[in-house]
PDB file of C-alpha atoms in Angstrom:
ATOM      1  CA  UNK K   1       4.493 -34.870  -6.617  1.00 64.00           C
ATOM      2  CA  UNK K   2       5.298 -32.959  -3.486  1.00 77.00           C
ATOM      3  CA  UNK K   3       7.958 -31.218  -5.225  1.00 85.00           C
ATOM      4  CA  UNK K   4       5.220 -29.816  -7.317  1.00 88.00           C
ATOM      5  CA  UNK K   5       2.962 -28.696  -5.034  1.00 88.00           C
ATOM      6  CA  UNK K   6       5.649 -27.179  -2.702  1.00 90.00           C
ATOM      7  CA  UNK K   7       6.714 -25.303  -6.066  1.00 90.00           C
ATOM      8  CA  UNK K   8       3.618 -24.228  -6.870  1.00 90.00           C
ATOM      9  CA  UNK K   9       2.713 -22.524  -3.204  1.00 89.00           C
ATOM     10  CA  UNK K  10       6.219 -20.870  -3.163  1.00 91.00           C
ATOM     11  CA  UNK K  11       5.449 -19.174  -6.628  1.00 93.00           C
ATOM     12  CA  UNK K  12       1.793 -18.251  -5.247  1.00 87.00           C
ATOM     13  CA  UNK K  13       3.521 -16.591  -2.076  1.00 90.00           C
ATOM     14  CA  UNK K  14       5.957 -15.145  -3.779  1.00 93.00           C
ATOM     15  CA  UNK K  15       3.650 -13.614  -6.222  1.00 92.00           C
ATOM     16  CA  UNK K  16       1.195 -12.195  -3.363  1.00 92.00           C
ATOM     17  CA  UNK K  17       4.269 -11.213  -1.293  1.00 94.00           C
ATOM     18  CA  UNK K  18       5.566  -9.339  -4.711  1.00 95.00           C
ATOM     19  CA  UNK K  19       1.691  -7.935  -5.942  1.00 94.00           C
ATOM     20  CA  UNK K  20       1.232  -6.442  -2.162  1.00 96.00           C
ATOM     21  CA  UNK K  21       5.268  -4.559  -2.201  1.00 96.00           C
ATOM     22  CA  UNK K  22       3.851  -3.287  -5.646  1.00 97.00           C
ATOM     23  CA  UNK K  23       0.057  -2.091  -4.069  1.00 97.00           C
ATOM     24  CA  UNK K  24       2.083  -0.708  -1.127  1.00 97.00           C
ATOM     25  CA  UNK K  25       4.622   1.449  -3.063  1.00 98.00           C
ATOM     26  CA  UNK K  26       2.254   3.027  -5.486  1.00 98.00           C
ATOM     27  CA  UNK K  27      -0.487   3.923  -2.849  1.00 98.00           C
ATOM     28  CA  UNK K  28       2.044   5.839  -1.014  1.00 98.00           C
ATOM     29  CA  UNK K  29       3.081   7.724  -4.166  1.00 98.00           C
ATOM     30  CA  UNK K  30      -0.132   8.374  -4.710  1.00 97.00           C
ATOM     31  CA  UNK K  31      -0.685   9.175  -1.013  1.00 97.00           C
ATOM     32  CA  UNK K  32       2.501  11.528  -1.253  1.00 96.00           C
ATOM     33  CA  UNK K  33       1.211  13.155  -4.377  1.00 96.00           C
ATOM     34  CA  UNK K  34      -2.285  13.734  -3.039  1.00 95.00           C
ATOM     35  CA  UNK K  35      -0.900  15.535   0.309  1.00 93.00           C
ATOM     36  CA  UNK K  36       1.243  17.952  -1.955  1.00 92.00           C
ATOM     37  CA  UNK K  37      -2.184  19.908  -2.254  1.00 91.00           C
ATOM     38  CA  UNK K  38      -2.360  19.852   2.069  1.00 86.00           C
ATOM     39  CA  UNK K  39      -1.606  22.553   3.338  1.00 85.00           C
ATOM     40  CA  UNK K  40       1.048  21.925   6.329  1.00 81.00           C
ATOM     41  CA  UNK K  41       1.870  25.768   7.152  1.00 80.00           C
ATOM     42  CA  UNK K  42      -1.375  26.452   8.950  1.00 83.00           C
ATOM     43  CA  UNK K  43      -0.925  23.287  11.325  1.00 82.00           C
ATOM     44  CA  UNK K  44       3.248  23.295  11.867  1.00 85.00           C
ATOM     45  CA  UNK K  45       5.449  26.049  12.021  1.00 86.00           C
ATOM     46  CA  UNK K  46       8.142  25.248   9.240  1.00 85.00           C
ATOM     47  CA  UNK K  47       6.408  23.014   6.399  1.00 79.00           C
ATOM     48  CA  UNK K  48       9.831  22.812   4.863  1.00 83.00           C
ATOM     49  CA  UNK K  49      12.110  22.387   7.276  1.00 87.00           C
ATOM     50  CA  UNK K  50      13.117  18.828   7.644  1.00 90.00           C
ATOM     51  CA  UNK K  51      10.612  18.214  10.272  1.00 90.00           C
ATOM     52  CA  UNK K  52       8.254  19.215   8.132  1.00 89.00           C
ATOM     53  CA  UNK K  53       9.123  17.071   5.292  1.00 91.00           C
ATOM     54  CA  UNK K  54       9.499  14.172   7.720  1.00 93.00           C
ATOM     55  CA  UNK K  55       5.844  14.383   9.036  1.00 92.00           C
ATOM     56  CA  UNK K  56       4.647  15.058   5.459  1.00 93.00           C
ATOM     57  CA  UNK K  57       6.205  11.555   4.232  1.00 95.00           C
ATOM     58  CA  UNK K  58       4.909   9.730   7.663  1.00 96.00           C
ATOM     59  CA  UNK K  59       1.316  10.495   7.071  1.00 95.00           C
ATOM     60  CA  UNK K  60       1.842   9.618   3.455  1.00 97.00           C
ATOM     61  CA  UNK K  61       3.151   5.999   4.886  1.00 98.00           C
ATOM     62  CA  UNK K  62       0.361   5.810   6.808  1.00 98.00           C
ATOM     63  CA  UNK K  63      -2.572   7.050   4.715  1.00 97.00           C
ATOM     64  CA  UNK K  64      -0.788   4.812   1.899  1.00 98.00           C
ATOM     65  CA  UNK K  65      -0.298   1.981   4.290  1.00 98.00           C
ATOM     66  CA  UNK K  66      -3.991   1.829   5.030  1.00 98.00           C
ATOM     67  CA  UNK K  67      -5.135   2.321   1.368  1.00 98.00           C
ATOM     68  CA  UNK K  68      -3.041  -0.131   0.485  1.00 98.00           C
ATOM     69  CA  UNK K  69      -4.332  -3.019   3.027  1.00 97.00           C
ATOM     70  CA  UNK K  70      -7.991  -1.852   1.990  1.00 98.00           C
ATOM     71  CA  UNK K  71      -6.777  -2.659  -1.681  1.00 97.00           C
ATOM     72  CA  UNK K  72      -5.041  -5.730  -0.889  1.00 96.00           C
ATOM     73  CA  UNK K  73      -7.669  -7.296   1.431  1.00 96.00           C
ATOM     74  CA  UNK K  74      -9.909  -6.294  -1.609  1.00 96.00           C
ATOM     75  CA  UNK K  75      -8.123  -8.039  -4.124  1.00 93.00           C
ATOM     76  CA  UNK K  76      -7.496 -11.523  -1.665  1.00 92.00           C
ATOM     77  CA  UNK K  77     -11.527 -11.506  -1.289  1.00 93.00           C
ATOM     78  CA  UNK K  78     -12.051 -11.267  -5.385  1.00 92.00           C
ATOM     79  CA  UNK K  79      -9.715 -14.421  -5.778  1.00 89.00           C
ATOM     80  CA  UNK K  80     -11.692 -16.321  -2.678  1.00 91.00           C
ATOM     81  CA  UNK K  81     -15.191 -15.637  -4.688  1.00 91.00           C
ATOM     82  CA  UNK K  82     -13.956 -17.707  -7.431  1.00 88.00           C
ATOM     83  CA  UNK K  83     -13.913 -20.691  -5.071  1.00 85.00           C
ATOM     84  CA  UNK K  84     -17.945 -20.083  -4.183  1.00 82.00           C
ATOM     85  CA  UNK K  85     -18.637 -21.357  -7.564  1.00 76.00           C
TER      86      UNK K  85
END
């Protein structure tokens, strides 16, 4: 019986550690894609150098990074309402 249960919360971990890599990846594509339209050149000096590429893909880590825990958070909360009732 403990076998079970020790099964079961290492597939539920595994499948919220595997759902959040998932969330994190494709909200910093999608961060990535939507700072294509920024423009860099007005702030920096070369936007294509490689320092501008570099600071292009941090901000999309981090604006992806923090979409991604909104989304995340979000989606932990929806399963804990199902408890309520």
């Amino acid at each position: 019986m403990d076998t079970d249960l020790t099964n079961q919360v290492n597939q539920a971990l595994s499948t919220n550690g595997l759902v959040s890599i998932i969330v994190s990846l494709m909200c910093i594509a999608l961060s990535w894609w939507a700072l294509q339209n920024l423009k860099l050149d007005l702030i920096i000096r070369q936007p294509r150098g490689a320092q501008g590429r570099l600071l292009h893909l941090l901000l999309a880590i981090i604006l992806g990074h923090a979409v991604a825990g909104f989304v995340i958070d979000y989606l932990s909360w929806t399963q804990m309402l199902r408890h309520l009732f």
